[in-house]
Tab-separated table of N, CA and C in Angstrom:
chain	number	residue	atom	x	y	z
A	1	MET	N	0.821	-1.196	-0.005
A	1	MET	CA	0.000	-0.008	0.000
A	1	MET	C	0.864	1.267	0.006
A	2	THR	N	1.909	1.289	0.819
A	2	THR	CA	2.778	2.474	0.898
A	2	THR	C	3.434	2.733	-0.467
A	3	LEU	N	3.822	1.691	-1.148
A	3	LEU	CA	4.478	1.841	-2.446
A	3	LEU	C	3.573	2.533	-3.446
A	4	LYS	N	2.325	2.084	-3.556
A	4	LYS	CA	1.371	2.689	-4.486
A	4	LYS	C	1.058	4.129	-4.092
A	5	TYR	N	0.922	4.368	-2.788
A	5	TYR	CA	0.663	5.709	-2.289
A	5	TYR	C	1.780	6.666	-2.685
A	6	LEU	N	3.020	6.220	-2.477
A	6	LEU	CA	4.160	7.078	-2.810
A	6	LEU	C	4.290	7.291	-4.314
A	7	GLN	N	3.955	6.275	-5.130
A	7	GLN	CA	4.042	6.417	-6.578
A	7	GLN	C	3.126	7.506	-7.112
A	8	ASN	N	2.057	7.769	-6.384
A	8	ASN	CA	1.079	8.791	-6.798
A	8	ASN	C	1.192	10.081	-6.000
A	9	SER	N	2.284	10.234	-5.292
A	9	SER	CA	2.450	11.388	-4.399
A	9	SER	C	3.359	12.440	-5.002
A	10	HIS	N	3.204	13.638	-4.478
A	10	HIS	CA	4.069	14.780	-4.814
A	10	HIS	C	4.336	15.470	-3.495
A	11	LEU	N	5.576	15.653	-3.144
A	11	LEU	CA	5.952	16.242	-1.858
A	11	LEU	C	6.230	17.735	-2.027
A	12	GLU	N	5.641	18.544	-1.154
A	12	GLU	CA	5.933	19.960	-1.130
A	12	GLU	C	6.715	20.253	0.140
A	13	VAL	N	7.883	20.849	-0.018
A	13	VAL	CA	8.739	21.188	1.121
A	13	VAL	C	8.785	22.708	1.209
A	14	GLY	N	8.253	23.239	2.304
A	14	GLY	CA	8.252	24.692	2.519
A	14	GLY	C	9.467	25.120	3.322
A	15	ILE	N	10.195	26.049	2.785
A	15	ILE	CA	11.374	26.592	3.479
A	15	ILE	C	11.099	28.047	3.811
A	16	ASN	N	11.202	28.401	5.073
A	16	ASN	CA	10.973	29.756	5.505
A	16	ASN	C	12.313	30.338	5.935
A	17	SER	N	13.020	30.900	4.973
A	17	SER	CA	14.321	31.444	5.288
A	17	SER	C	14.688	32.553	4.322
A	18	THR	N	15.246	33.597	4.861
A	18	THR	CA	15.755	34.678	4.018
A	18	THR	C	17.273	34.564	3.918
A	19	GLU	N	17.855	33.624	4.668
A	19	GLU	CA	19.294	33.406	4.636
A	19	GLU	C	19.597	32.168	3.783
A	20	ALA	N	20.854	31.939	3.525
A	20	ALA	CA	21.268	30.761	2.753
A	20	ALA	C	20.824	29.495	3.478
A	21	TRP	N	20.388	28.493	2.733
A	21	TRP	CA	19.937	27.247	3.301
A	21	TRP	C	20.294	26.103	2.356
A	22	GLU	N	20.290	24.893	2.878
A	22	GLU	CA	20.506	23.699	2.077
A	22	GLU	C	19.512	22.647	2.549
A	23	LEU	N	18.820	22.020	1.607
A	23	LEU	CA	17.858	20.995	1.929
A	23	LEU	C	18.571	19.735	2.380
A	24	THR	N	18.210	19.218	3.546
A	24	THR	CA	18.832	18.019	4.083
A	24	THR	C	17.832	16.860	4.117
A	25	LYS	N	18.349	15.665	4.320
A	25	LYS	CA	17.479	14.511	4.438
A	25	LYS	C	16.513	14.657	5.617
A	26	GLU	N	17.006	15.234	6.689
A	26	GLU	CA	16.159	15.378	7.885
A	26	GLU	C	14.973	16.314	7.607
A	27	ILE	N	15.198	17.393	6.869
A	27	ILE	CA	14.120	18.300	6.525
A	27	ILE	C	13.099	17.579	5.639
A	28	VAL	N	13.563	16.863	4.638
A	28	VAL	CA	12.673	16.155	3.706
A	28	VAL	C	11.873	15.086	4.481
A	29	CYS	N	12.528	14.323	5.349
A	29	CYS	CA	11.843	13.297	6.127
A	29	CYS	C	10.730	13.905	6.995
A	30	ARG	N	11.015	15.053	7.593
A	30	ARG	CA	10.025	15.751	8.418
A	30	ARG	C	8.811	16.130	7.577
A	31	HIS	N	9.042	16.595	6.322
A	31	HIS	CA	7.940	16.990	5.479
A	31	HIS	C	7.149	15.801	4.951
A	32	PHE	N	7.799	14.651	4.775
A	32	PHE	CA	7.064	13.435	4.406
A	32	PHE	C	6.034	13.117	5.487
A	33	GLN	N	6.456	13.164	6.746
A	33	GLN	CA	5.538	12.855	7.822
A	33	GLN	C	4.481	13.946	7.977
A	34	LYS	N	4.884	15.179	7.915
A	34	LYS	CA	3.960	16.310	8.118
A	34	LYS	C	2.953	16.434	6.990
A	35	ASN	N	3.395	16.331	5.748
A	35	ASN	CA	2.516	16.583	4.605
A	35	ASN	C	1.840	15.333	4.032
A	36	LEU	N	2.512	14.197	4.093
A	36	LEU	CA	1.944	12.979	3.482
A	36	LEU	C	1.588	11.904	4.507
A	37	GLY	N	1.984	12.105	5.770
A	37	GLY	CA	1.666	11.133	6.798
A	37	GLY	C	2.466	9.848	6.688
A	38	VAL	N	3.634	9.909	6.051
A	38	VAL	CA	4.471	8.732	5.857
A	38	VAL	C	5.816	8.947	6.618
A	39	VAL	N	6.158	8.006	7.439
A	39	VAL	CA	7.439	8.102	8.156
A	39	VAL	C	8.529	7.526	7.259
A	40	VAL	N	9.472	8.369	6.895
A	40	VAL	CA	10.604	7.945	6.049
A	40	VAL	C	11.884	8.159	6.843
A	41	PRO	N	12.572	7.088	7.231
A	41	PRO	CA	13.842	7.274	7.927
A	41	PRO	C	14.910	7.788	6.962
A	42	PRO	N	15.844	8.585	7.441
A	42	PRO	CA	16.863	9.155	6.558
A	42	PRO	C	17.640	8.129	5.720
A	43	HIS	N	17.864	6.935	6.262
A	43	HIS	CA	18.610	5.940	5.499
A	43	HIS	C	17.825	5.393	4.306
A	44	ALA	N	16.501	5.614	4.272
A	44	ALA	CA	15.668	5.131	3.167
A	44	ALA	C	15.454	6.221	2.124
A	45	LEU	N	16.026	7.399	2.337
A	45	LEU	CA	15.816	8.548	1.450
A	45	LEU	C	17.103	8.873	0.672
A	46	THR	N	16.935	9.110	-0.626
A	46	THR	CA	18.059	9.542	-1.456
A	46	THR	C	17.723	10.868	-2.081
A	47	LEU	N	18.598	11.829	-1.919
A	47	LEU	CA	18.451	13.148	-2.565
A	47	LEU	C	19.399	13.201	-3.763
A	48	PRO	N	19.179	14.125	-4.673
A	48	PRO	CA	20.108	14.245	-5.824
A	48	PRO	C	21.522	14.530	-5.336
A	49	ASP	N	22.494	14.172	-6.171
A	49	ASP	CA	23.903	14.406	-5.802
A	49	ASP	C	24.221	15.893	-5.660
A	50	GLU	N	23.599	16.719	-6.514
A	50	GLU	CA	23.848	18.162	-6.393
A	50	GLU	C	23.049	18.724	-5.218
A	51	ARG	N	23.646	19.617	-4.473
A	51	ARG	CA	23.002	20.214	-3.314
A	51	ARG	C	21.761	20.994	-3.748
A	52	ILE	N	20.708	20.930	-2.943
A	52	ILE	CA	19.489	21.703	-3.202
A	52	ILE	C	19.543	22.935	-2.306
A	53	THR	N	19.766	24.086	-2.937
A	53	THR	CA	19.882	25.343	-2.185
A	53	THR	C	18.966	26.429	-2.714
A	54	GLN	N	18.080	26.057	-3.676
A	54	GLN	CA	17.169	27.042	-4.252
A	54	GLN	C	15.780	26.427	-4.354
A	55	TRP	N	14.771	27.288	-4.364
A	55	TRP	CA	13.412	26.832	-4.567
A	55	TRP	C	13.252	26.310	-5.972
A	56	GLY	N	12.295	25.403	-6.153
A	56	GLY	CA	12.030	24.879	-7.485
A	56	GLY	C	11.629	23.407	-7.453
A	57	GLU	N	11.623	22.825	-8.632
A	57	GLU	CA	11.213	21.422	-8.792
A	57	GLU	C	12.427	20.507	-8.692
A	58	HIS	N	12.336	19.519	-7.854
A	58	HIS	CA	13.407	18.559	-7.620
A	58	HIS	C	12.801	17.175	-7.496
A	59	TRP	N	13.571	16.214	-7.080
A	59	TRP	CA	13.073	14.855	-6.858
A	59	TRP	C	13.826	14.239	-5.685
A	60	CYS	N	13.248	13.160	-5.173
A	60	CYS	CA	13.916	12.351	-4.172
A	60	CYS	C	13.482	10.917	-4.394
A	61	GLU	N	14.217	9.985	-3.830
A	61	GLU	CA	13.857	8.578	-3.939
A	61	GLU	C	13.716	7.995	-2.539
A	62	VAL	N	12.673	7.166	-2.389
A	62	VAL	CA	12.417	6.510	-1.112
A	62	VAL	C	12.457	5.003	-1.354
A	63	THR	N	13.230	4.295	-0.560
A	63	THR	CA	13.286	2.840	-0.628
A	63	THR	C	12.348	2.280	0.418
A	64	VAL	N	11.393	1.464	-0.034
A	64	VAL	CA	10.348	0.906	0.835
A	64	VAL	C	10.744	-0.518	1.207
A	65	ASN	N	10.816	-0.775	2.502
A	65	ASN	CA	11.153	-2.105	3.026
A	65	ASN	C	12.493	-2.632	2.505
A	66	GLY	N	13.386	-1.746	2.125
A	66	GLY	CA	14.691	-2.148	1.653
A	66	GLY	C	14.670	-2.833	0.289
A	67	ILE	N	13.532	-2.828	-0.411
A	67	ILE	CA	13.405	-3.562	-1.654
A	67	ILE	C	13.101	-2.660	-2.851
A	68	ASP	N	11.964	-1.988	-2.807
A	68	ASP	CA	11.506	-1.166	-3.936
A	68	ASP	C	11.836	0.305	-3.718
A	69	THR	N	12.271	0.953	-4.782
A	69	THR	CA	12.594	2.368	-4.721
A	69	THR	C	11.656	3.153	-5.614
A	70	VAL	N	11.124	4.238	-5.072
A	70	VAL	CA	10.173	5.077	-5.781
A	70	VAL	C	10.755	6.478	-5.906
A	71	ARG	N	10.745	7.040	-7.120
A	71	ARG	CA	11.177	8.419	-7.328
A	71	ARG	C	9.955	9.318	-7.171
A	72	ILE	N	10.083	10.329	-6.340
A	72	ILE	CA	8.967	11.190	-5.997
A	72	ILE	C	9.299	12.636	-6.378
A	73	PRO	N	8.409	13.290	-7.161
A	73	PRO	CA	8.626	14.681	-7.470
A	73	PRO	C	8.465	15.525	-6.202
A	74	MET	N	9.304	16.561	-6.099
A	74	MET	CA	9.323	17.364	-4.888
A	74	MET	C	9.442	18.837	-5.259
A	75	SER	N	8.504	19.632	-4.774
A	75	SER	CA	8.564	21.090	-4.975
A	75	SER	C	9.103	21.738	-3.709
A	76	VAL	N	10.170	22.476	-3.856
A	76	VAL	CA	10.722	23.223	-2.732
A	76	VAL	C	10.251	24.653	-2.911
A	77	VAL	N	9.428	25.097	-1.955
A	77	VAL	CA	8.776	26.409	-2.103
A	77	VAL	C	9.065	27.263	-0.880
A	78	LYS	N	8.901	28.548	-1.056
A	78	LYS	CA	9.043	29.488	0.053
A	78	LYS	C	7.798	29.349	0.913
A	79	SER	N	8.005	29.066	2.169
A	79	SER	CA	6.889	28.869	3.086
A	79	SER	C	6.262	30.211	3.444
A	80	ALA	N	4.936	30.256	3.331
A	80	ALA	CA	4.215	31.501	3.673
A	80	ALA	C	3.942	31.582	5.158
A	81	LYS	N	4.045	30.456	5.859
A	81	LYS	CA	3.745	30.421	7.278
A	81	LYS	C	5.020	30.593	8.106
A	82	PRO	N	5.103	31.619	8.918
A	82	PRO	CA	6.289	31.787	9.742
A	82	PRO	C	6.419	30.674	10.771
A	83	GLN	N	7.670	30.367	11.135
A	83	GLN	CA	7.895	29.346	12.140
A	83	GLN	C	7.403	29.852	13.477
A	84	THR	N	6.994	28.938	14.322
A	84	THR	CA	6.497	29.288	15.656
A	84	THR	C	7.631	29.866	16.486
A	85	GLU	N	7.328	30.986	17.115
A	85	GLU	CA	8.338	31.603	17.987
A	85	GLU	C	8.191	31.002	19.369
A	86	ARG	N	9.310	30.738	19.984
A	86	ARG	CA	9.279	30.187	21.341
A	86	ARG	C	9.197	31.333	22.342
A	87	HIS	N	8.445	31.105	23.416
A	87	HIS	CA	8.299	32.096	24.466
A	87	HIS	C	9.595	32.169	25.279
A	88	LYS	N	10.121	33.349	25.429
A	88	LYS	CA	11.324	33.538	26.221
A	88	LYS	C	10.927	33.793	27.658
A	89	PRO	N	11.514	33.072	28.604
A	89	PRO	CA	11.181	33.288	30.017
A	89	PRO	C	11.442	34.728	30.415
A	90	GLY	N	10.467	35.297	31.128
A	90	GLY	CA	10.613	36.657	31.603
A	90	GLY	C	10.265	37.717	30.577
A	91	ALA	N	9.940	37.320	29.374
A	91	ALA	CA	9.648	38.313	28.313
A	91	ALA	C	8.321	38.984	28.557
A	92	ASP	N	7.389	38.275	29.193
A	92	ASP	CA	6.069	38.831	29.442
A	92	ASP	C	5.683	38.552	30.896
A	93	ALA	N	6.392	39.173	31.798
A	93	ALA	CA	6.203	38.905	33.216
A	93	ALA	C	4.791	39.294	33.680
A	94	ALA	N	4.219	40.334	33.143
A	94	ALA	CA	2.898	40.794	33.586
A	94	ALA	C	1.820	39.753	33.275
A	95	GLY	N	1.872	39.154	32.107
A	95	GLY	CA	0.853	38.184	31.710
A	95	GLY	C	1.068	36.812	32.284
A	96	SER	N	2.271	36.486	32.717
A	96	SER	CA	2.583	35.145	33.170
A	96	SER	C	1.961	34.813	34.508
A	97	GLU	N	1.648	35.839	35.353
A	97	GLU	CA	1.079	35.547	36.657
A	97	GLU	C	-0.363	35.051	36.551
A	98	ASP	N	-1.044	35.324	35.417
A	98	ASP	CA	-2.395	34.857	35.244
A	98	ASP	C	-2.464	33.426	34.712
A	99	PHE	N	-1.350	32.871	34.306
A	99	PHE	CA	-1.331	31.528	33.737
A	99	PHE	C	-1.226	30.488	34.830
A	100	HIS	N	-2.150	29.548	34.818
A	100	HIS	CA	-2.145	28.451	35.773
A	100	HIS	C	-2.225	27.139	34.996
A	101	PRO	N	-1.172	26.318	34.984
A	101	PRO	CA	-1.222	25.057	34.241
A	101	PRO	C	-2.245	24.127	34.862
A	102	PRO	N	-2.851	23.235	34.078
A	102	PRO	CA	-3.838	22.288	34.618
A	102	PRO	C	-3.206	21.361	35.635
A	103	ALA	N	-4.006	20.988	36.623
A	103	ALA	CA	-3.519	20.075	37.662
A	103	ALA	C	-3.301	18.702	37.061
A	104	ALA	N	-2.268	18.031	37.513
A	104	ALA	CA	-1.930	16.701	36.975
A	104	ALA	C	-2.736	15.617	37.611
């Protein structure tokens, strides 16, 4: 089932960066799980030999169960959604006193 699903899939990888970046196996694996609901370990993923450092159309290959390999089209796009900012301790001291975590 996974093999047929991947054969009909197209992966979109959103990159939210204004600085230089390079697409890594870890980033692509995270997007497989996030966008397609498929867990792909890094050892089962092959990226092109040339580094991916620009938006555009690319490909990757996933080996399923160590036997069959599927080539999947991949669009690397600029992400419109900003990454979640983490709350810095003490940044909002006034509002923090009203927060009460649920009892365990």
